Amino acid sequence: MNKNILLGVTGGIAIYKVVDVVSRLKKLDYNIKIIMTDSACEFVSPMTFETIGKCDVKNKMFHKNSHKIVEHIDLANWADLFLVAPASANIMAKINHGIADDLLTSTALAYTKPIMFCVSMNTNMLNNPSTQKNIEELKEKNHLIIDSNSGMLACDTKGDGRLKEPWEIVEEVENYFCKKDLKGKKVLITAGATVERIDPVRYITNDSSGKMGYSIAKKAFMRGADVTIISGKTSVDSPYGIENIKVQSAIDMKEQIESCVDDYDCLIMAAAVSDFKVKNRKDLKIKKQDGIHSLELEENPDILKSLNKKENQIFIGFAAETNNLIKNAEKKLNKKNLDYIVLNDVSKKDIGFNSEYNKVSIISKNQILELDKDTKLNIADKILDLIK
Ligand code: C5P
């Protein structure tokens, strides 16, 4: 069933970003109701939110319409999540001290679950000891504080206090609702393609957008795992909130993995690691007149094969194949000492590389699980079910 989000909007210039938040939440099929403070209505008309959210926008505690229901209690009971954005210093101070002098604060007082505050204000107001104390106390009361970003502010200064970007706020909402069945698990995920330099301006690489690895990382993080990504070249944004160690070559990736893999319960190698590197790579750009007609390549070490898997660790590899799919994947499963190998047929254009979709089979020593074509995010969930 779709979740109910009650959005409390306060007066702050970052309110324009919250219109985008509502649009994004609507597209994700959340049910939305909005309360605006009087100051919020000075910045943006309630009609803007009503139209974007296709939802009720409330402002007054006392109005001429029916009072057969006690509105602030009804709204508090309706909400699965109470999101306050932008969360001004004033609203946090009032809610922290139990002041209930308008519809938003009265509803907050009647709401029994954690409220998610998306902090937004001038840097000095944020750093003021009163605001800091309110934030700390709200945290102690189990409320959720979505810290601001640092950057350019409306008052023409640079510093903390910039409201998180709309996509980041939506990620926080999605994370809030996701079941945390991987809590306590430490997962290391590789993504993207390694890059093997020829000279400072040229390289050889593999085809990989990084989407599959990043989808697994995003879902593992949402499900409560402690996630680290090691990634090569990708064409998509790094997932929100996750440590992402960037590397170039297969050797760099190998060294990074070796330095930390023992600390993880699970390694998922979704990276397209280059099988070969360039022998005698040049430190200066090769000139046309140098007349180079061929590249000499040498084999890269196989990262998975070189690792010493500990007894309770789970290692999952990927196999991108064009022919003899199952046979080739099974060979890799054994050769690389894997618990599972995720096989995808990369000869098909509508799935695999660069696509949002994939069709994979998950192969282990004693079974082959063929999954239907699905989004990479849904496939990520199926892969992560293996390590629960
Ligand atoms: O390239 P190949 O098909 O052998 O890749 C299968 C799996 O092995 C993938 O999970 C990939 O990340 C990993 N691999 C590796 N070291 C390499 C090449 C691939 O760990 N040098």
CSV table of N, CA and C and ligand atoms in Angstrom, one decimal, residues 190 206 250 253 268-275 300-305 316-321 332 335-336 338 341, ligand 1:
chain,number,residue,atom,x,y,z
A,190,THR,N,32.1,-3.6,-5.9
A,190,THR,CA,32.8,-2.9,-7.0
A,190,THR,C,31.9,-2.6,-8.1
A,206,ASN,N,36.7,-1.2,-20.5
A,206,ASN,CA,35.6,-2.1,-20.8
A,206,ASN,C,34.3,-1.4,-20.9
A,250,ALA,N,43.0,-1.9,-12.9
A,250,ALA,CA,42.8,-3.2,-12.2
A,250,ALA,C,43.7,-3.3,-11.0
A,253,MET,N,42.4,-1.2,-8.2
A,253,MET,CA,41.2,-1.9,-7.6
A,253,MET,C,41.6,-3.0,-6.8
A,268,ILE,N,30.9,-8.1,-3.5
A,268,ILE,CA,30.1,-8.2,-4.7
A,268,ILE,C,30.9,-7.5,-5.8
A,269,MET,N,31.5,-8.3,-6.7
A,269,MET,CA,32.3,-7.8,-7.8
A,269,MET,C,31.5,-7.5,-9.1
A,270,ALA,N,30.9,-6.4,-9.1
A,270,ALA,CA,30.1,-6.1,-10.3
A,270,ALA,C,31.0,-5.3,-11.3
A,271,ALA,N,32.2,-4.9,-10.9
A,271,ALA,CA,33.1,-4.1,-11.8
A,271,ALA,C,33.5,-4.9,-13.1
A,272,ALA,N,33.6,-4.2,-14.2
A,272,ALA,CA,34.2,-4.8,-15.4
A,272,ALA,C,35.7,-4.5,-15.3
A,273,VAL,N,36.4,-5.6,-14.9
A,273,VAL,CA,37.8,-5.4,-14.7
A,273,VAL,C,38.5,-5.8,-16.0
A,274,SER,N,39.4,-4.9,-16.5
A,274,SER,CA,40.1,-5.1,-17.7
A,274,SER,C,41.0,-6.4,-17.6
A,275,ASP,N,40.9,-7.3,-18.5
A,275,ASP,CA,41.7,-8.5,-18.4
A,275,ASP,C,43.2,-8.2,-18.8
A,300,ASN,N,46.3,-8.7,-16.8
A,300,ASN,CA,46.1,-8.2,-15.4
A,300,ASN,C,45.9,-9.4,-14.5
A,301,PRO,N,46.2,-9.3,-13.2
A,301,PRO,CA,45.9,-10.4,-12.3
A,301,PRO,C,44.4,-10.5,-12.1
A,302,ASP,N,43.9,-11.7,-11.9
A,302,ASP,CA,42.5,-11.9,-11.6
A,302,ASP,C,42.2,-11.6,-10.1
A,303,ILE,N,41.5,-10.5,-9.8
A,303,ILE,CA,41.3,-10.0,-8.5
A,303,ILE,C,40.7,-11.1,-7.6
A,304,LEU,N,39.5,-11.6,-8.1
A,304,LEU,CA,38.8,-12.6,-7.3
A,304,LEU,C,39.6,-13.8,-7.0
A,305,LYS,N,40.3,-14.3,-8.0
A,305,LYS,CA,41.1,-15.5,-7.8
A,305,LYS,C,42.2,-15.3,-6.8
A,316,ILE,N,30.5,-12.8,-4.4
A,316,ILE,CA,29.6,-12.9,-5.6
A,316,ILE,C,30.3,-12.2,-6.8
A,317,GLY,N,30.4,-12.9,-7.9
A,317,GLY,CA,31.0,-12.3,-9.1
A,317,GLY,C,29.9,-12.1,-10.2
A,318,PHE,N,30.3,-11.5,-11.2
A,318,PHE,CA,29.5,-11.3,-12.4
A,318,PHE,C,30.1,-11.9,-13.6
A,319,ALA,N,29.3,-12.4,-14.5
A,319,ALA,CA,29.9,-12.9,-15.8
A,319,ALA,C,29.1,-12.3,-16.9
A,320,ALA,N,29.7,-11.6,-17.8
A,320,ALA,CA,29.0,-11.0,-19.0
A,320,ALA,C,29.5,-11.9,-20.1
A,321,GLU,N,28.5,-12.6,-20.7
A,321,GLU,CA,28.9,-13.6,-21.7
A,321,GLU,C,28.0,-13.4,-23.0
A,332,LYS,N,33.7,-20.0,-14.3
A,332,LYS,CA,34.2,-18.9,-13.5
A,332,LYS,C,33.9,-19.0,-12.1
A,335,LYS,N,36.5,-21.5,-10.8
A,335,LYS,CA,37.8,-21.0,-10.9
A,335,LYS,C,38.1,-19.9,-9.9
A,336,LYS,N,37.1,-19.0,-9.7
A,336,LYS,CA,37.3,-17.8,-8.9
A,336,LYS,C,36.8,-18.1,-7.4
A,338,LEU,N,33.8,-18.7,-6.0
A,338,LEU,CA,32.7,-17.8,-5.7
A,338,LEU,C,31.6,-18.6,-5.1
A,341,ILE,N,27.6,-16.7,-9.0
A,341,ILE,CA,28.0,-15.8,-10.1
A,341,ILE,C,26.7,-15.3,-10.8
B,1,C5P,O1,36.2,-10.8,-16.8
B,1,C5P,P1,35.6,-12.0,-16.2
B,1,C5P,O2,34.4,-12.5,-17.0
B,1,C5P,O3,36.5,-13.1,-15.8
B,1,C5P,O4,34.9,-11.4,-14.9
B,1,C5P,C1,34.1,-12.3,-14.0
B,1,C5P,C2,34.2,-11.7,-12.6
B,1,C5P,O5,35.5,-11.6,-12.2
B,1,C5P,C3,33.6,-10.4,-12.4
B,1,C5P,O6,32.9,-10.4,-11.1
B,1,C5P,C4,34.8,-9.4,-12.3
B,1,C5P,O7,34.6,-8.3,-11.5
B,1,C5P,C5,35.9,-10.3,-11.8
B,1,C5P,N1,37.3,-10.1,-12.3
B,1,C5P,C6,38.3,-10.0,-11.4
B,1,C5P,N2,39.6,-9.7,-11.9
B,1,C5P,C7,39.8,-9.6,-13.2
B,1,C5P,C8,38.8,-9.8,-14.1
B,1,C5P,C9,37.5,-10.0,-13.6
B,1,C5P,O8,38.1,-10.1,-10.2
B,1,C5P,N3,41.1,-9.4,-13.6
